[in-house]
PDB file of C-alpha atoms in Angstrom:
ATOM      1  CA  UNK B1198     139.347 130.979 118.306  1.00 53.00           C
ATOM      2  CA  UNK B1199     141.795 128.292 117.399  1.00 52.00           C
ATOM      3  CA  UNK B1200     143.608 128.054 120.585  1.00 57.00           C
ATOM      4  CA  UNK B1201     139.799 127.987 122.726  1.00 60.00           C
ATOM      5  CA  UNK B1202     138.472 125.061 120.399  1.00 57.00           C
ATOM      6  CA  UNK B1203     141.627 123.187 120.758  1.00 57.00           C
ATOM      7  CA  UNK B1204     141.893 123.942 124.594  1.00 68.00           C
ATOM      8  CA  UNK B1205     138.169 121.860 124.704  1.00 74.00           C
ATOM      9  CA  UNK B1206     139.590 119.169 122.489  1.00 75.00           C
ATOM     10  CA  UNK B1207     142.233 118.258 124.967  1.00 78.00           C
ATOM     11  CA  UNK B1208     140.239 115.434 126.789  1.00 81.00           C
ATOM     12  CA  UNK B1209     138.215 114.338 123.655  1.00 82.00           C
ATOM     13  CA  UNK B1210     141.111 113.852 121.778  1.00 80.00           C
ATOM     14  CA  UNK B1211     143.323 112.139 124.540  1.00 84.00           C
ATOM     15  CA  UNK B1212     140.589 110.196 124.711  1.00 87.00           C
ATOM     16  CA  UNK B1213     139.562 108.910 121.411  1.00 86.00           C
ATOM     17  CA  UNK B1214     143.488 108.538 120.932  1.00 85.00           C
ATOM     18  CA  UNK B1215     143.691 106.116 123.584  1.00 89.00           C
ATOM     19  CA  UNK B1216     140.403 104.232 122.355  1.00 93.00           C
ATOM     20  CA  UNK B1217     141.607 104.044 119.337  1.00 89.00           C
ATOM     21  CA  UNK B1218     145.113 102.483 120.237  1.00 89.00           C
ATOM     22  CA  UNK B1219     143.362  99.764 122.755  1.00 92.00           C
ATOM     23  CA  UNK B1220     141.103  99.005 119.866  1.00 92.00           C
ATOM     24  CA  UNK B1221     143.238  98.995 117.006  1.00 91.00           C
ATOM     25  CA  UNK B1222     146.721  97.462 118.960  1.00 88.00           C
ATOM     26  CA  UNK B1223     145.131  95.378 121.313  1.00 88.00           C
ATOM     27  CA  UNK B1224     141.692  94.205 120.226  1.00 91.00           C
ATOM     28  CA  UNK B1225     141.888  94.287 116.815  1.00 92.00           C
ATOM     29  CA  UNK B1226     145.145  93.075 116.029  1.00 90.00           C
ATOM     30  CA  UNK B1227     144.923  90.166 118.587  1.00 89.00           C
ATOM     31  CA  UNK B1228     141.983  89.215 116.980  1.00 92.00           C
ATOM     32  CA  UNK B1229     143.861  88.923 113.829  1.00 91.00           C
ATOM     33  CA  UNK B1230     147.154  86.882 114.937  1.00 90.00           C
ATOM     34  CA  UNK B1231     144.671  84.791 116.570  1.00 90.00           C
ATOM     35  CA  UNK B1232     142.220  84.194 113.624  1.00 92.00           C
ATOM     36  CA  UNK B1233     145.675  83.337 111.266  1.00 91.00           C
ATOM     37  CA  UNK B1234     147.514  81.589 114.323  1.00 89.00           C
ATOM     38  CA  UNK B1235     150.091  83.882 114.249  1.00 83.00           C
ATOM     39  CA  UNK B1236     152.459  83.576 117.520  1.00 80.00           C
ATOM     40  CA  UNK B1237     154.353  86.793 117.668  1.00 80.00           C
ATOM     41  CA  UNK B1238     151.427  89.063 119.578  1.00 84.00           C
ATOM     42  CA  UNK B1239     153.893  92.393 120.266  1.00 89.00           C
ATOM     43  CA  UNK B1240     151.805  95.182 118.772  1.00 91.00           C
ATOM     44  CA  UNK B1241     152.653  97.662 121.295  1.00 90.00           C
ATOM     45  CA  UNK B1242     155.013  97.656 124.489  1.00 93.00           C
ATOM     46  CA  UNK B1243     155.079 100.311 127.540  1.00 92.00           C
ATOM     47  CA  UNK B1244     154.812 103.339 125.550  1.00 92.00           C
ATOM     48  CA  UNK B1245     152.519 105.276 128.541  1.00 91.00           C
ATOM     49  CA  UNK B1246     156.034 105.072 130.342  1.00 91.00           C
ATOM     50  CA  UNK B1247     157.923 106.760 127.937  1.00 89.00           C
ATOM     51  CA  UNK B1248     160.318 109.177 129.119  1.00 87.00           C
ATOM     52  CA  UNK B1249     161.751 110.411 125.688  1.00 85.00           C
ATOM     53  CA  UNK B1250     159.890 111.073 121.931  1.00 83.00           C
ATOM     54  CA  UNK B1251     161.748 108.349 120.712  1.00 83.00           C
ATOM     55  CA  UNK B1252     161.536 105.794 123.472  1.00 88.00           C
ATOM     56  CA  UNK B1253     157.387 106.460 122.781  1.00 88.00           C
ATOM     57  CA  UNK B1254     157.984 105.868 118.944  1.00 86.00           C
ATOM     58  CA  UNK B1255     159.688 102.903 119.527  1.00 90.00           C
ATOM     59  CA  UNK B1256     156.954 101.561 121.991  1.00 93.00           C
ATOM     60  CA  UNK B1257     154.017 102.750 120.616  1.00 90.00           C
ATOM     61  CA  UNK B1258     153.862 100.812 117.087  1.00 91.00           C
ATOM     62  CA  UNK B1259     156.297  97.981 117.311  1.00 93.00           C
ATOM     63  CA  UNK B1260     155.035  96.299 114.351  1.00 91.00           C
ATOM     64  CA  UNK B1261     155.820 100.175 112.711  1.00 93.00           C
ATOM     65  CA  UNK B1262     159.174 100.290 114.584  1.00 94.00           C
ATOM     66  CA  UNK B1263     160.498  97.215 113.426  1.00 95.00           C
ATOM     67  CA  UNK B1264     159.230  97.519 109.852  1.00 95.00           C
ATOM     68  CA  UNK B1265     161.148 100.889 109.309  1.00 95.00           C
ATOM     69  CA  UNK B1266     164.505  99.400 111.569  1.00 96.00           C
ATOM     70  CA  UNK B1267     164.856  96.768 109.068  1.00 97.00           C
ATOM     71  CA  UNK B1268     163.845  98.432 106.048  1.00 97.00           C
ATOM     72  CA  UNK B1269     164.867 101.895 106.472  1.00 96.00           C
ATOM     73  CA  UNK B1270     167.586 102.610 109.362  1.00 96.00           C
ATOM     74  CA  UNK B1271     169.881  99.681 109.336  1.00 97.00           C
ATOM     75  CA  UNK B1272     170.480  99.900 105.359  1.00 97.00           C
ATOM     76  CA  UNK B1273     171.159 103.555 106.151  1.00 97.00           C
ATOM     77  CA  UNK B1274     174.143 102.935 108.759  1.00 97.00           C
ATOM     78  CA  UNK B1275     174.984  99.393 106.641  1.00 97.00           C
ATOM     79  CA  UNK B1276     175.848 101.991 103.964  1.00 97.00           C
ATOM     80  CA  UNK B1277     177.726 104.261 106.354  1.00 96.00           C
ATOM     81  CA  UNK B1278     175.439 107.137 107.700  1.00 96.00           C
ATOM     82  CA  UNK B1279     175.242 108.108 110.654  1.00 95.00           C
ATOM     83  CA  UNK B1280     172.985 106.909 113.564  1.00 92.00           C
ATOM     84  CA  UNK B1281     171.826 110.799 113.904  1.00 88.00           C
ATOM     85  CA  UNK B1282     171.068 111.069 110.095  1.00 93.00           C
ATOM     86  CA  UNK B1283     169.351 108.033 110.064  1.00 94.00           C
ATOM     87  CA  UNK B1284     167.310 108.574 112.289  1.00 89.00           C
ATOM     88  CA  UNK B1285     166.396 112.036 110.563  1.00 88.00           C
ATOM     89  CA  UNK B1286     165.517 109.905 107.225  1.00 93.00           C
ATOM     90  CA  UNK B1287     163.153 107.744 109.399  1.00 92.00           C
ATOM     91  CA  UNK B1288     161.526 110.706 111.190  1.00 87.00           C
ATOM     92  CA  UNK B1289     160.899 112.371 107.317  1.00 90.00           C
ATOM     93  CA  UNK B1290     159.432 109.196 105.531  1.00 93.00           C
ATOM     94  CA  UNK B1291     157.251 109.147 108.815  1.00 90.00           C
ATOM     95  CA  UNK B1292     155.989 112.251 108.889  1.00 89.00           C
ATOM     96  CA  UNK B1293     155.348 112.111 104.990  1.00 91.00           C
ATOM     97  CA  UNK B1294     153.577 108.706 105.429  1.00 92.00           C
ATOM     98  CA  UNK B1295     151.806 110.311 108.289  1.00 87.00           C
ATOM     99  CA  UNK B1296     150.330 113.970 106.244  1.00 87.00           C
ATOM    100  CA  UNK B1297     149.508 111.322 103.667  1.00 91.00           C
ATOM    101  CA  UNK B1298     147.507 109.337 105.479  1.00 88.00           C
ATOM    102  CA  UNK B1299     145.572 112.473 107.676  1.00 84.00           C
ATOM    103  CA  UNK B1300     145.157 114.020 104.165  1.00 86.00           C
ATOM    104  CA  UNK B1301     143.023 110.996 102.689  1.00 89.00           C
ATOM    105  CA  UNK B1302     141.292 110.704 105.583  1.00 83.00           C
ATOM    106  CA  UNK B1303     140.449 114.399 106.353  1.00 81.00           C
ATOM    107  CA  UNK B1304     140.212 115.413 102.509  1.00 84.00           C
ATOM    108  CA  UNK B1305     142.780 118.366 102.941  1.00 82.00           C
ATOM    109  CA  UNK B1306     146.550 118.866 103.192  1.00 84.00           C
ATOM    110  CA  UNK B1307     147.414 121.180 105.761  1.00 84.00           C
ATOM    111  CA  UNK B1308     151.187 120.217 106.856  1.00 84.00           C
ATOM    112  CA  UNK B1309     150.510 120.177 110.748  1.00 82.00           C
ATOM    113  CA  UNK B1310     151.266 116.429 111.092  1.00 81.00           C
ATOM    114  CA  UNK B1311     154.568 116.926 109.027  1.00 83.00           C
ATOM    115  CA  UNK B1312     155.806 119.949 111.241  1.00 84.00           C
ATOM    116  CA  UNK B1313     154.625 117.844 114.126  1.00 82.00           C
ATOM    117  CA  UNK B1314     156.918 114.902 113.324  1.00 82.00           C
ATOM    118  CA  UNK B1315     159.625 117.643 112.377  1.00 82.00           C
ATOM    119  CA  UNK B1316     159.386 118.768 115.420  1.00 82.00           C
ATOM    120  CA  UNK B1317     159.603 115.702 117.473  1.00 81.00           C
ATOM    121  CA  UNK B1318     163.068 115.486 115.526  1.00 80.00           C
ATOM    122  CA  UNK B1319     165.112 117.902 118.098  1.00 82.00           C
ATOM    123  CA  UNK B1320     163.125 116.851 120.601  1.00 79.00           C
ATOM    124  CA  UNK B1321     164.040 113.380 120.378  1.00 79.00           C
ATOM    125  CA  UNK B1322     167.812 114.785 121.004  1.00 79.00           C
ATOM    126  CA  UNK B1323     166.852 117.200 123.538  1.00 79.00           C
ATOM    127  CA  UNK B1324     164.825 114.510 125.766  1.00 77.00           C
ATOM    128  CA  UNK B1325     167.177 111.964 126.017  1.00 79.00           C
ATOM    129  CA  UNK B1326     169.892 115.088 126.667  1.00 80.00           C
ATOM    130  CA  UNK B1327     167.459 116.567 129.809  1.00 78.00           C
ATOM    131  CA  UNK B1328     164.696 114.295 130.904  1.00 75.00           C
ATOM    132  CA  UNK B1329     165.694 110.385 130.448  1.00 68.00           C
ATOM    133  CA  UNK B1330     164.258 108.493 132.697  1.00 70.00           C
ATOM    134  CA  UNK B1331     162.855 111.159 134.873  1.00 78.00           C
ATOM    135  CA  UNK B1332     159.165 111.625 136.121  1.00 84.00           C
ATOM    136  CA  UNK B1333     159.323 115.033 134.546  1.00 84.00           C
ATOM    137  CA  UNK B1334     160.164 113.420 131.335  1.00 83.00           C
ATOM    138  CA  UNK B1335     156.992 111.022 131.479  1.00 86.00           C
ATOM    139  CA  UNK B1336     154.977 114.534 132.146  1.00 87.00           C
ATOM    140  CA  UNK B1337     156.453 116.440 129.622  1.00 84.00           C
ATOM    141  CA  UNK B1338     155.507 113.504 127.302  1.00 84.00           C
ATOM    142  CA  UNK B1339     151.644 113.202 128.525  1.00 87.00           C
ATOM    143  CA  UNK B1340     151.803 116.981 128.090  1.00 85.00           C
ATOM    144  CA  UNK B1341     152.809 117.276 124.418  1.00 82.00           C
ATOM    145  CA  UNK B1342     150.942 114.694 123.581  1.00 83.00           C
ATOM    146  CA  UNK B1343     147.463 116.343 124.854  1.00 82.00           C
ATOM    147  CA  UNK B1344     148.415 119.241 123.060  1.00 80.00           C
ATOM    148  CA  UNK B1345     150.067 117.718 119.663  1.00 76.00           C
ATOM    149  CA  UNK B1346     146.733 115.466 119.292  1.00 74.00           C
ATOM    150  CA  UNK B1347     144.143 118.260 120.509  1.00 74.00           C
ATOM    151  CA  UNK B1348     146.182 121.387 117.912  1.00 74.00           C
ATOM    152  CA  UNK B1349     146.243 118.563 115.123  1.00 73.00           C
ATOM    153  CA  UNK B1350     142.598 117.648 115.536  1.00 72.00           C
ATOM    154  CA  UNK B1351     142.007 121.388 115.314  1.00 73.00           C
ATOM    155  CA  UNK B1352     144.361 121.577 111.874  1.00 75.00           C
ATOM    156  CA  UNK B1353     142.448 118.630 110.288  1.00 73.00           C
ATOM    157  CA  UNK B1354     138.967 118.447 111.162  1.00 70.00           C
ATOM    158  CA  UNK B1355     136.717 120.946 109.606  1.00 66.00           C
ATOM    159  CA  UNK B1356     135.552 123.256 112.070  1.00 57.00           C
ATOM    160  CA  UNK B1357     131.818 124.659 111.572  1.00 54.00           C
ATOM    161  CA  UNK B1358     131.152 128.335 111.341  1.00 48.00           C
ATOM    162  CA  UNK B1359     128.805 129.783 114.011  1.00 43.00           C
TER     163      UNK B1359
END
């Protein structure tokens, strides 16, 4: 029953996804730096492109990206970690930010966007082992990201009983 509803939830979710980004990244937040005269306007760069998870994490939020690069990674290897285990500590205090944001919104806790963004840990590594800068990377992206969004929707939104 679970995999059917989230099979139909492929398109609507895609969809309202990419709404949602237009609206929020380029609408909205134009509409802001323009009401306070702000000059810097780079909410969001090529992420559609994206060949790897974390070329699309990097692309997608850039406001996001930079916040946790200056606050969160470059301490981390300023301090003498790793580039690998910092970017582990930035994937966790995302996906925790992530499951606690989904859980106010949704009312329940169910862990799906945390094993998501667990997930998308090794498959950072893996996709820029395989598929960087490759077509099939860019399809394997639009792929997992029709599934991840329709399987989460189905995690988080209440489903009614028939």
């Amino acid at each position: 029953r679970v995999q059917a509803v989230g099979t139909r939830l492929l398109l609507p979710c895609l969809t309202t996804w990419l709404l949602f980004t237009y609206g929020f990244f380029h609408l909205a937040l134009n509409a802001l730096a323009e009401a306070l005269r702000f000059g810097d306007r780079l909410f969001y760069l090529d992420w559609w492109n994206a060949t790897t998870t974390d070329y699309f994490w990097r692309t997608w939020n850039v406001p996001y990206h930079r916040w946790t690069l200056r606050h969160l990674y470059s301490p981390l290897l300023k301090q003498g970690w790793s580039r690998a285990r910092a970017s582990v500590v930035v994937y966790g205090v995302s996906a925790v930010l992530l499951e606690y944001i989904l859980a106010l919104t949704f009312q329940r806790v169910t862990l799906a966007a945390l094993a998501d963004v667990a997930a998308q840990v090794p498959a950072a590594f893996v996709s820029r082992a395989l598929v960087k800068g490759r077509q099939l990377g860019n399809l394997l992206f639009w792929l997992y990201l029709m599934l991840g969004l329709s399987s989460c929707w189905v995690q988080y939104a209440p489903l009614e009983r028939a």
